[in-house]
């Protein structure tokens, strides 16, 4: 049986994690797990169902009754495909908010770890290299300046017909960076053994090529 290997990609919002992870997953024919989408799904569900964003019985009950999975690239929340519902600016903030609740992290990390033991995966998020898959064979920490990340997100939103201004997008990015880096539980930070890749001013093709180079290096090392 082929050896299972895990690739962790962490970094702030808009650094290009999902684009890189998808390209690498396709190239290596392995599964891509977007953990941010899982926090988005929970934030979306809490808001939709009026669950308070704090510890308590309502939250515990909701989490116990929540099922999240990825099937053929779709994210499935309790049997429903929620790909587009979770990609709004509102849900971005709800995801960031719910991600600081310990019970939410506990539940999602458990599902993520189970996904990473069954098969080779590339998983992206904020705490993959530092917490979820601490022993991943390869860890990449992807960064870019807040301004460049806001520019990329702004263009994406414009293409989708969303009305946010560049200034609003930049403010959102900075607010989420702050939430993600200062939360008590598993904040966003680079794992000691992660390789940092700054994508500011670099085109996507070049970033994918650099990521593949890093991966080849890691995978060769893990074979030895
Ligand atoms: O990557 P994203 O923008 O889709 O993530 C949405 C939010 O989820 C983000 O603000 C931080 C949180 N998140 C997290 O806390 N841990 C992860 N592993 C992934 C995302």
Coordinates of C-alpha atoms and ligand atoms in Angstrom, one line a residue:
X1 CA 0.0 0.0 0.0
X2 CA 1.3 3.5 -0.9
X3 CA 2.5 5.4 2.1
X4 CA 0.1 8.1 3.4
X5 CA 1.5 11.6 3.5
X6 CA 0.0 14.8 4.8
X7 CA 0.7 18.3 3.6
X8 CA -0.2 21.3 5.8
X9 CA -0.7 24.8 4.4
X10 CA -1.3 27.6 6.8
X11 CA -1.4 31.3 6.5
X12 CA -3.7 34.4 6.8
X13 CA -6.8 35.0 4.8
X14 CA -6.3 35.7 1.1
X15 CA -2.7 34.5 0.9
X16 CA -3.7 32.0 -1.8
X17 CA -3.8 28.8 0.3
X18 CA -6.8 27.3 -1.4
X19 CA -5.6 28.0 -4.9
X20 CA -2.2 26.5 -4.2
X21 CA -3.7 23.5 -2.3
X22 CA -6.2 22.7 -5.1
X23 CA -3.5 22.8 -7.7
X24 CA -1.2 20.6 -5.7
X25 CA -4.0 18.2 -4.9
X26 CA -4.7 17.8 -8.5
X27 CA -1.1 17.3 -9.5
X28 CA -0.5 14.7 -6.8
X29 CA -4.0 13.1 -7.1
X30 CA -4.8 13.5 -3.4
X31 CA -7.7 15.0 -1.5
X32 CA -7.9 18.7 -0.7
X33 CA -9.4 19.6 2.7
X34 CA -10.4 23.2 3.1
X35 CA -10.7 23.6 6.9
X36 CA -11.7 27.3 6.6
X37 CA -14.8 26.1 4.7
X38 CA -15.6 24.0 7.8
X39 CA -15.5 27.0 10.1
X40 CA -17.5 28.9 7.6
X41 CA -20.2 26.1 7.5
X42 CA -20.4 26.2 11.3
X43 CA -20.6 30.0 11.4
X44 CA -23.3 30.0 8.7
X45 CA -25.3 27.4 10.6
X46 CA -25.1 29.1 13.9
X47 CA -26.3 32.4 12.4
X48 CA -29.0 30.7 10.4
X49 CA -30.3 28.8 13.4
X50 CA -29.9 31.6 15.9
X51 CA -27.4 29.8 18.1
X52 CA -25.5 32.3 20.4
X53 CA -21.8 32.6 19.7
X54 CA -20.8 31.5 23.2
X55 CA -20.3 28.3 25.1
X56 CA -23.5 26.7 26.3
X57 CA -26.1 24.0 25.8
X58 CA -27.5 25.3 22.5
X59 CA -24.0 25.3 21.0
X60 CA -23.2 21.8 22.3
X61 CA -26.5 20.4 21.0
X62 CA -26.0 22.0 17.6
X63 CA -22.4 20.7 17.3
X64 CA -23.5 17.2 18.3
X65 CA -26.1 17.3 15.4
X66 CA -23.7 18.7 12.8
X67 CA -22.2 16.7 10.1
X68 CA -19.6 18.2 7.7
X69 CA -17.9 16.4 4.8
X70 CA -16.3 17.0 1.4
X71 CA -17.6 15.0 -1.5
X72 CA -16.2 15.5 -5.0
X73 CA -14.9 19.0 -4.1
X74 CA -18.3 20.1 -2.6
X75 CA -18.7 20.9 1.1
X76 CA -21.7 19.2 2.6
X77 CA -23.3 20.5 5.7
X78 CA -25.9 18.1 7.2
X79 CA -26.5 16.7 3.7
X80 CA -26.8 20.0 1.9
X81 CA -24.2 21.5 -0.5
X82 CA -23.3 24.9 0.9
X83 CA -20.4 25.9 -1.4
X84 CA -21.8 29.3 -2.3
X85 CA -23.7 30.1 0.9
X86 CA -20.5 30.1 2.9
X87 CA -18.5 32.4 0.6
X88 CA -20.1 35.8 1.5
X89 CA -18.3 38.6 3.5
X90 CA -20.8 38.1 6.3
X91 CA -20.0 34.4 6.7
X92 CA -16.2 35.3 6.6
X93 CA -16.7 37.2 9.8
X94 CA -19.0 34.6 11.3
X95 CA -16.4 31.9 10.6
X96 CA -13.7 34.0 12.3
X97 CA -16.0 34.6 15.3
X98 CA -17.0 30.9 15.8
X99 CA -13.4 29.8 15.3
X100 CA -12.4 31.2 18.7
X101 CA -15.0 29.0 20.6
X102 CA -13.2 26.0 22.0
X103 CA -16.0 23.5 21.5
X104 CA -16.2 24.5 17.8
X105 CA -12.5 24.0 17.3
X106 CA -12.6 20.7 19.2
X107 CA -15.3 19.3 17.0
X108 CA -13.7 20.4 13.7
X109 CA -10.2 19.4 14.6
X110 CA -11.5 15.9 15.5
X111 CA -13.1 15.6 12.0
X112 CA -10.0 17.0 10.3
X113 CA -7.6 14.6 12.1
X114 CA -9.8 11.6 11.1
X115 CA -9.7 12.8 7.5
X116 CA -5.9 13.0 7.7
X117 CA -5.4 9.4 8.9
X118 CA -7.4 7.6 6.2
X119 CA -5.6 8.9 3.1
X120 CA -3.0 11.3 1.8
X121 CA -4.3 14.8 2.0
X122 CA -3.4 18.4 1.5
X123 CA -5.1 20.5 4.2
X124 CA -5.1 24.2 4.5
X125 CA -6.1 26.5 7.4
X126 CA -4.6 28.4 10.3
X127 CA -3.5 25.7 12.8
X128 CA -2.8 22.7 10.5
X129 CA 1.0 22.6 11.0
X130 CA 0.9 23.7 14.6
X131 CA -2.0 21.5 15.8
X132 CA -4.2 19.5 13.5
X133 CA -1.5 17.6 11.7
X134 CA 1.6 18.3 13.8
X135 CA 3.4 15.4 12.3
X136 CA 2.6 16.3 8.6
X137 CA 5.4 15.3 6.2
X138 CA 5.4 18.8 4.7
X139 CA 4.4 22.2 6.1
X140 CA 4.1 25.4 4.2
X141 CA 3.3 28.8 5.7
X142 CA 2.0 31.1 2.9
X143 CA 2.0 34.8 3.4
X144 CA 1.4 38.1 1.4
X145 CA 1.0 41.7 2.5
X146 CA -2.5 42.7 3.8
X147 CA -2.8 45.1 0.8
X148 CA -2.1 42.5 -1.8
X149 CA -4.4 40.0 -0.1
X150 CA -7.2 42.6 0.0
X151 CA -6.6 43.4 -3.7
X152 CA -7.0 39.7 -4.6
X153 CA -10.1 39.3 -2.5
X154 CA -11.6 42.5 -3.9
X155 CA -11.2 41.3 -7.5
X156 CA -12.8 37.9 -6.6
X157 CA -15.8 39.7 -5.0
X158 CA -16.2 42.0 -7.9
X159 CA -16.3 39.1 -10.3
X160 CA -19.1 37.6 -8.2
X161 CA -20.9 40.9 -8.3
X162 CA -20.5 41.7 -4.6
X163 CA -20.6 45.4 -3.6
X164 CA -17.8 45.8 -1.1
X165 CA -15.2 48.5 -1.6
X166 CA -11.4 47.9 -1.5
X167 CA -11.2 49.8 1.8
X168 CA -13.9 47.6 3.3
X169 CA -12.2 44.4 2.1
X170 CA -8.8 45.6 3.5
X171 CA -10.5 46.4 6.9
X172 CA -12.1 43.0 6.9
X173 CA -8.8 41.3 6.2
X174 CA -7.0 43.2 9.0
X175 CA -9.8 42.5 11.4
X176 CA -9.7 38.8 10.6
X177 CA -5.9 38.7 10.8
X178 CA -6.2 40.2 14.3
X179 CA -8.9 37.7 15.4
X180 CA -7.0 34.8 14.0
X181 CA -3.6 35.7 15.4
X182 CA -4.7 36.8 18.9
X183 CA -7.3 34.2 19.8
X184 CA -6.3 32.1 22.8
X185 CA -6.8 28.7 21.3
X186 CA -4.5 27.6 18.4
X187 CA -3.9 31.1 17.0
X188 CA -2.5 31.5 13.5
X189 CA 1.3 31.2 13.6
X190 CA 4.0 29.5 11.6
X191 CA 5.0 26.1 12.8
X192 CA 8.8 25.9 13.6
X193 CA 9.3 23.3 10.9
X194 CA 7.2 25.0 8.3
X195 CA 8.7 26.6 5.2
X196 CA 7.6 30.2 4.6
X197 CA 6.6 31.3 1.2
X198 CA 5.8 35.0 0.7
X199 CA 3.6 35.4 -2.4
X200 CA 3.6 39.2 -2.5
X201 CA 4.2 40.3 -6.1
X202 CA 4.3 36.7 -7.4
X203 CA 1.9 35.3 -9.9
X204 CA -0.1 32.2 -9.1
X205 CA 1.7 29.9 -11.6
X206 CA 5.1 30.8 -10.0
X207 CA 3.7 30.3 -6.5
X208 CA 2.4 26.8 -7.5
X209 CA 5.8 26.0 -9.0
X210 CA 7.6 27.1 -5.8
X211 CA 5.1 25.1 -3.6
X212 CA 5.7 22.0 -5.7
X213 CA 9.5 22.4 -5.4
X214 CA 9.1 22.6 -1.6
X215 CA 6.9 19.5 -1.6
X216 CA 9.3 17.5 -3.7
X217 CA 12.0 18.4 -1.2
X218 CA 9.8 17.4 1.8
X219 CA 8.6 14.2 0.3
X220 CA 12.1 13.1 -0.7
X221 CA 13.3 13.8 2.8
X222 CA 10.4 11.8 4.3
X223 CA 11.3 8.8 2.0
X224 CA 14.8 8.7 3.4
Ligands
LIG1 O1 -9.6 30.3 5.2 P1 -11.0 31.0 5.4 O2 -11.0 32.4 5.2 O3 -12.0 30.3 4.6 O4 -11.3 30.7 7.0 C1 -12.4 31.2 7.6 C2 -12.1 31.5 9.1 O5 -12.0 30.3 9.8 C3 -10.9 32.3 9.4 O6 -11.2 33.6 9.8 C4 -10.2 31.6 10.5 C5 -10.9 30.3 10.7 N1 -10.1 29.2 10.6 C6 -9.4 28.7 11.7 O7 -9.6 29.3 12.8 N2 -8.7 27.6 11.7 C7 -8.6 26.9 10.5 N3 -7.8 25.8 10.5 C8 -9.2 27.4 9.3 C9 -9.9 28.6 9.4

